[in-house]
mmCIF file of C-alpha atoms in Angstrom:
data_model
loop_
_atom_site.group_PDB
_atom_site.id
_atom_site.type_symbol
_atom_site.label_atom_id
_atom_site.label_comp_id
_atom_site.label_asym_id
_atom_site.label_seq_id
_atom_site.Cartn_x
_atom_site.Cartn_y
_atom_site.Cartn_z
ATOM 1 C CA LYS K 1207 -15.499 8.680 -10.111
ATOM 2 C CA ALA K 1208 -12.543 10.938 -8.729
ATOM 3 C CA GLY K 1209 -10.003 9.190 -7.241
ATOM 4 C CA VAL K 1210 -8.126 9.687 -3.499
ATOM 5 C CA THR K 1211 -7.029 12.999 -3.304
ATOM 6 C CA GLN K 1212 -4.122 14.253 -0.820
ATOM 7 C CA THR K 1213 -3.393 17.565 0.318
ATOM 8 C CA PRO K 1214 -0.861 19.334 0.245
ATOM 9 C CA ARG K 1215 1.580 17.284 -2.412
ATOM 10 C CA TYR K 1216 4.827 18.267 -1.038
ATOM 11 C CA LEU K 1217 5.463 19.906 2.610
ATOM 12 C CA ILE K 1218 8.682 20.963 3.998
ATOM 13 C CA LYS K 1219 8.945 21.665 7.563
ATOM 14 C CA THR K 1220 11.669 21.587 10.530
ATOM 15 C CA ARG K 1221 12.643 19.396 13.441
ATOM 16 C CA GLY K 1222 10.120 19.930 16.414
ATOM 17 C CA GLN K 1223 7.098 21.214 14.403
ATOM 18 C CA GLN K 1224 3.860 19.413 13.796
ATOM 19 C CA VAL K 1225 2.124 18.795 10.604
ATOM 20 C CA THR K 1226 -1.531 17.817 9.575
ATOM 21 C CA LEU K 1227 -2.412 15.992 6.700
ATOM 22 C CA SER K 1228 -5.265 15.348 4.790
ATOM 23 C CA CYS K 1229 -7.067 12.661 2.405
ATOM 24 C CA SER K 1230 -10.472 12.769 0.649
ATOM 25 C CA PRO K 1231 -11.409 8.977 -0.037
ATOM 26 C CA ILE K 1232 -13.410 7.951 -3.211
ATOM 27 C CA SER K 1233 -16.976 9.083 -3.051
ATOM 28 C CA GLY K 1234 -18.679 6.301 -1.043
ATOM 29 C CA HIS K 1235 -15.698 4.696 0.476
ATOM 30 C CA ARG K 1236 -16.034 5.075 4.294
ATOM 31 C CA SER K 1237 -12.591 2.987 5.170
ATOM 32 C CA VAL K 1238 -9.328 5.195 5.190
ATOM 33 C CA SER K 1239 -5.992 3.697 5.897
ATOM 34 C CA TRP K 1240 -2.716 5.583 5.915
ATOM 35 C CA TYR K 1241 0.702 4.344 5.189
ATOM 36 C CA GLN K 1242 4.147 5.935 5.437
ATOM 37 C CA GLN K 1243 6.771 4.967 2.710
ATOM 38 C CA THR K 1244 10.644 5.372 3.164
ATOM 39 C CA PRO K 1245 13.627 4.059 1.007
ATOM 40 C CA GLY K 1246 14.654 2.327 4.231
ATOM 41 C CA GLN K 1247 11.627 0.889 5.661
ATOM 42 C CA GLY K 1248 9.180 0.918 2.569
ATOM 43 C CA LEU K 1249 5.609 1.061 2.822
ATOM 44 C CA GLN K 1250 4.309 0.379 6.471
ATOM 45 C CA PHE K 1251 0.691 1.272 7.908
ATOM 46 C CA LEU K 1252 0.056 3.625 10.111
ATOM 47 C CA PHE K 1253 -4.019 3.477 11.023
ATOM 48 C CA GLU K 1254 -6.967 2.927 9.733
ATOM 49 C CA TYR K 1255 -10.175 4.780 9.947
ATOM 50 C CA PHE K 1256 -14.139 3.683 9.357
ATOM 51 C CA SER K 1257 -17.167 5.451 10.162
ATOM 52 C CA GLU K 1258 -14.805 8.234 12.499
ATOM 53 C CA THR K 1259 -13.246 5.326 14.409
ATOM 54 C CA GLN K 1260 -9.800 4.026 14.499
ATOM 55 C CA ARG K 1261 -10.056 0.364 13.688
ATOM 56 C CA ASN K 1262 -6.387 -0.647 13.339
ATOM 57 C CA LYS K 1263 -3.272 0.813 14.493
ATOM 58 C CA GLY K 1264 0.523 0.177 13.060
ATOM 59 C CA ASN K 1265 3.432 0.444 15.261
ATOM 60 C CA PHE K 1266 4.067 4.088 15.497
ATOM 61 C CA PRO K 1267 5.133 5.930 18.256
ATOM 62 C CA GLY K 1268 1.999 8.225 19.436
ATOM 63 C CA ARG K 1269 3.340 11.326 17.651
ATOM 64 C CA PHE K 1270 1.331 10.168 14.892
ATOM 65 C CA SER K 1271 -2.532 10.249 15.254
ATOM 66 C CA GLY K 1272 -5.131 10.764 12.785
ATOM 67 C CA ARG K 1273 -9.049 11.293 12.640
ATOM 68 C CA GLN K 1274 -12.104 11.022 10.346
ATOM 69 C CA PHE K 1275 -14.799 12.997 9.852
ATOM 70 C CA SER K 1276 -18.302 12.270 9.216
ATOM 71 C CA ASN K 1277 -17.921 12.877 5.367
ATOM 72 C CA SER K 1278 -15.153 10.267 5.777
ATOM 73 C CA ARG K 1279 -12.487 12.758 4.675
ATOM 74 C CA SER K 1280 -9.638 11.869 6.999
ATOM 75 C CA GLU K 1281 -6.404 13.866 8.702
ATOM 76 C CA MET K 1282 -3.359 12.459 10.079
ATOM 77 C CA ASN K 1283 -0.663 14.847 12.225
ATOM 78 C CA VAL K 1284 2.570 14.397 13.209
ATOM 79 C CA SER K 1285 3.724 16.168 16.479
ATOM 80 C CA THR K 1286 7.012 17.202 17.461
ATOM 81 C CA LEU K 1287 8.869 16.445 13.725
ATOM 82 C CA GLU K 1288 11.929 14.285 13.912
ATOM 83 C CA LEU K 1289 14.278 14.115 10.800
ATOM 84 C CA GLY K 1290 13.079 10.613 10.409
ATOM 85 C CA ASP K 1291 9.709 11.258 9.757
ATOM 86 C CA SER K 1292 10.822 12.252 6.353
ATOM 87 C CA ALA K 1293 8.675 10.378 3.824
ATOM 88 C CA LEU K 1294 5.769 9.750 1.721
ATOM 89 C CA TYR K 1295 2.544 9.502 3.381
ATOM 90 C CA LEU K 1296 -0.097 7.642 1.382
ATOM 91 C CA CYS K 1297 -3.790 7.745 2.158
ATOM 92 C CA ALA K 1298 -5.834 4.713 0.575
ATOM 93 C CA SER K 1299 -9.663 4.223 0.418
ATOM 94 C CA SER K 1300 -11.702 1.485 0.508
ATOM 95 C CA SER K 1301 -15.471 0.602 0.002
ATOM 96 C CA ALA K 1302 -15.339 -2.314 2.357
ATOM 97 C CA LYS K 1303 -17.506 -2.210 5.562
ATOM 98 C CA THR K 1304 -16.741 -5.041 7.719
ATOM 99 C CA GLY K 1305 -16.429 -8.889 7.118
ATOM 100 C CA GLY K 1306 -13.328 -9.468 4.375
ATOM 101 C CA PRO K 1307 -10.775 -7.630 2.848
ATOM 102 C CA HIS K 1308 -11.066 -5.465 -0.410
ATOM 103 C CA GLU K 1309 -9.223 -3.634 -2.654
ATOM 104 C CA GLN K 1310 -7.472 -0.336 -1.324
ATOM 105 C CA PHE K 1311 -7.234 2.635 -3.973
ATOM 106 C CA PHE K 1312 -4.225 4.933 -2.912
ATOM 107 C CA GLY K 1313 -3.644 8.429 -3.395
ATOM 108 C CA PRO K 1314 -0.497 10.129 -4.913
ATOM 109 C CA GLY K 1315 0.870 10.724 -1.332
ATOM 110 C CA THR K 1316 2.085 13.798 0.406
ATOM 111 C CA ARG K 1317 5.883 13.978 0.162
ATOM 112 C CA LEU K 1318 7.159 15.455 3.732
ATOM 113 C CA THR K 1319 10.552 17.020 4.323
ATOM 114 C CA VAL K 1320 11.701 17.474 7.818
ATOM 115 C CA LEU K 1321 14.886 19.511 7.852
ATOM 116 C CA GLY V 689 10.966 -7.946 10.940
ATOM 117 C CA GLU V 690 8.663 -7.696 8.201
ATOM 118 C CA SER V 691 6.830 -10.972 7.031
ATOM 119 C CA VAL V 692 6.400 -10.199 3.468
ATOM 120 C CA GLY V 693 9.484 -10.029 1.421
ATOM 121 C CA LEU V 694 10.889 -10.520 -1.985
ATOM 122 C CA HIS V 695 13.495 -12.496 -3.397
ATOM 123 C CA LEU V 696 14.757 -10.340 -5.958
ATOM 124 C CA PRO V 697 15.389 -6.251 -5.727
ATOM 125 C CA THR V 698 15.616 -5.824 -9.427
ATOM 126 C CA LEU V 699 14.659 -7.284 -12.161
ATOM 127 C CA SER V 700 15.398 -6.175 -15.797
ATOM 128 C CA VAL V 701 13.554 -8.015 -18.996
ATOM 129 C CA GLN V 702 13.594 -7.708 -22.922
ATOM 130 C CA GLU V 703 10.400 -5.910 -24.256
ATOM 131 C CA GLY V 704 7.751 -8.821 -25.022
ATOM 132 C CA ASP V 705 9.370 -11.261 -22.415
ATOM 133 C CA ASN V 706 7.449 -12.528 -19.453
ATOM 134 C CA SER V 707 8.048 -11.262 -16.123
ATOM 135 C CA ILE V 708 8.011 -13.161 -12.933
ATOM 136 C CA ILE V 709 8.029 -11.512 -9.842
ATOM 137 C CA ASN V 710 8.476 -13.470 -6.410
ATOM 138 C CA CYS V 711 7.423 -12.769 -2.887
ATOM 139 C CA ALA V 712 7.670 -14.978 0.318
ATOM 140 C CA TYR V 713 5.375 -14.050 3.431
ATOM 141 C CA SER V 714 5.745 -15.863 7.221
ATOM 142 C CA ASN V 715 2.210 -15.605 8.265
ATOM 143 C CA SER V 716 -0.125 -18.256 7.528
ATOM 144 C CA ALA V 717 -3.130 -16.221 9.113
ATOM 145 C CA SER V 718 -3.080 -13.940 6.059
ATOM 146 C CA ASP V 719 -6.089 -14.557 4.100
ATOM 147 C CA TYR V 720 -5.405 -11.863 1.056
ATOM 148 C CA PHE V 721 -2.590 -10.879 -0.914
ATOM 149 C CA ILE V 722 -2.506 -7.676 -3.404
ATOM 150 C CA TRP V 723 0.010 -6.829 -6.134
ATOM 151 C CA TYR V 724 0.424 -3.134 -6.518
ATOM 152 C CA LYS V 725 2.591 -1.351 -9.121
ATOM 153 C CA GLN V 726 4.035 1.925 -7.932
ATOM 154 C CA GLU V 727 5.688 4.411 -10.569
ATOM 155 C CA SER V 728 7.737 6.972 -9.794
ATOM 156 C CA GLY V 729 5.845 9.900 -8.198
ATOM 157 C CA LYS V 730 2.753 8.103 -7.986
ATOM 158 C CA GLY V 731 0.825 6.224 -5.414
ATOM 159 C CA PRO V 732 0.782 2.381 -5.535
ATOM 160 C CA GLN V 733 -1.669 0.856 -8.210
ATOM 161 C CA PHE V 734 -3.827 -1.798 -7.742
ATOM 162 C CA ILE V 735 -2.852 -4.900 -10.382
ATOM 163 C CA ILE V 736 -4.417 -7.921 -9.025
ATOM 164 C CA ASP V 737 -5.232 -9.450 -5.824
ATOM 165 C CA ILE V 738 -6.075 -13.215 -4.440
ATOM 166 C CA ARG V 739 -7.816 -14.721 -1.619
ATOM 167 C CA SER V 740 -6.591 -17.650 0.380
ATOM 168 C CA ASN V 741 -8.788 -20.160 -0.697
ATOM 169 C CA MET V 742 -7.781 -19.759 -4.390
ATOM 170 C CA ASP V 743 -4.383 -20.618 -5.807
ATOM 171 C CA LYS V 744 -4.580 -19.053 -9.427
ATOM 172 C CA ARG V 745 -6.112 -15.702 -10.661
ATOM 173 C CA GLN V 746 -5.926 -14.118 -13.666
ATOM 174 C CA GLY V 747 -6.209 -10.785 -15.250
ATOM 175 C CA GLN V 748 -5.806 -8.726 -18.277
ATOM 176 C CA ARG V 749 -1.972 -9.819 -19.070
ATOM 177 C CA VAL V 750 -1.317 -10.827 -15.359
ATOM 178 C CA THR V 751 -1.483 -13.908 -13.505
ATOM 179 C CA VAL V 752 -1.083 -14.494 -9.474
ATOM 180 C CA LEU V 753 0.201 -17.698 -8.123
ATOM 181 C CA LEU V 754 -0.548 -18.549 -4.526
ATOM 182 C CA ASN V 755 1.162 -21.468 -2.771
ATOM 183 C CA LYS V 756 0.180 -21.467 0.811
ATOM 184 C CA THR V 757 2.298 -24.590 1.338
ATOM 185 C CA VAL V 758 5.500 -22.568 0.901
ATOM 186 C CA LYS V 759 4.219 -19.116 1.638
ATOM 187 C CA HIS V 760 5.034 -17.985 -1.682
ATOM 188 C CA LEU V 761 3.434 -15.699 -4.026
ATOM 189 C CA SER V 762 4.338 -14.805 -7.497
ATOM 190 C CA LEU V 763 3.401 -12.005 -10.284
ATOM 191 C CA GLN V 764 3.632 -13.081 -13.640
ATOM 192 C CA ILE V 765 3.288 -10.188 -16.398
ATOM 193 C CA ALA V 766 3.199 -11.683 -20.096
ATOM 194 C CA ALA V 767 4.472 -9.365 -22.882
ATOM 195 C CA THR V 768 5.811 -7.031 -20.900
ATOM 196 C CA GLN V 769 5.959 -3.683 -21.912
ATOM 197 C CA PRO V 770 8.098 -0.475 -21.289
ATOM 198 C CA GLY V 771 4.930 0.927 -19.362
ATOM 199 C CA ASP V 772 5.275 -2.288 -17.204
ATOM 200 C CA SER V 773 8.331 -0.780 -15.894
ATOM 201 C CA ALA V 774 7.510 0.323 -12.397
ATOM 202 C CA VAL V 775 8.015 -1.068 -8.787
ATOM 203 C CA TYR V 776 6.191 -3.870 -7.465
ATOM 204 C CA PHE V 777 5.005 -4.600 -3.997
ATOM 205 C CA CYS V 778 3.101 -7.576 -2.861
ATOM 206 C CA ALA V 779 1.052 -6.638 0.421
ATOM 207 C CA GLU V 780 -0.675 -9.294 2.717
ATOM 208 C CA ASN V 781 -3.645 -8.548 4.719
ATOM 209 C CA LEU V 782 -4.282 -10.155 8.243
ATOM 210 C CA ASN V 783 -8.068 -9.936 8.948
ATOM 211 C CA TYR V 784 -8.302 -9.302 12.196
ATOM 212 C CA GLY V 785 -11.923 -9.170 13.226
ATOM 213 C CA GLY V 786 -13.000 -7.830 9.979
ATOM 214 C CA SER V 787 -10.603 -5.089 9.736
ATOM 215 C CA GLN V 788 -8.855 -5.038 6.329
ATOM 216 C CA GLY V 789 -7.088 -1.669 6.499
ATOM 217 C CA ASN V 790 -3.662 -3.269 7.812
ATOM 218 C CA LEU V 791 -1.515 -4.245 4.546
ATOM 219 C CA ILE V 792 1.665 -5.292 5.253
ATOM 220 C CA PHE V 793 3.905 -4.950 2.117
ATOM 221 C CA GLY V 794 7.013 -6.273 0.570
ATOM 222 C CA LYS V 795 9.947 -4.186 0.051
ATOM 223 C CA GLY V 796 9.019 -4.162 -3.954
ATOM 224 C CA THR V 797 10.945 -5.337 -6.652
ATOM 225 C CA LYS V 798 11.839 -2.646 -9.696
ATOM 226 C CA LEU V 799 11.051 -3.875 -12.748
ATOM 227 C CA SER V 800 13.050 -2.364 -16.067
ATOM 228 C CA VAL V 801 11.948 -3.339 -19.199
ATOM 229 C CA LYS V 802 14.573 -2.877 -22.142
ATOM 230 C CA PRO V 803 13.044 -1.831 -25.646
#
């Protein structure tokens, strides 16, 4: 079974631009979560989608948004990029439907650099 | 601040020795805990998990211990190998209404194995 894939793997943008990152979960997984990883703040939860609905959201500004499609693929968007948005953005998928936690499988991440 | 943290940022062990990585959490409502291993340039990789109704769980060469009284989690790696060198994260899940996509990660411990 193929793992979680993320595209692109590397991205360089300038301040003020916007960016869209893509995540394809493991086949059959309907839950997709996004995380931001930086040396200073570590791994921080952005949001979770399940069946095209945002089910949970972390403490990030509204510039960070996401969506999920009917095939469970997910995208996240960051508008008006700031230098501090430079990070590794990780996507994780899970097979769980409701009720109780399950293992999350992570993709390799997208390394975003904002200049 | 973060509710999950680690006692030691770095740990250096001799090949063949046992490693113990510690983690403290502050939210007594957390019901699920996971240890992840992250190698350079890769996303976190699941090692082992434990639910709050257990105090010990064993995997292949790894054991996770959960002490809910003092809100402490540890990962024990037996016969540590050079391939175990990585950053290890503990994560907790607050199961709000069945949503389990929100993992709160600790800062991580870098494990270095000396041959």
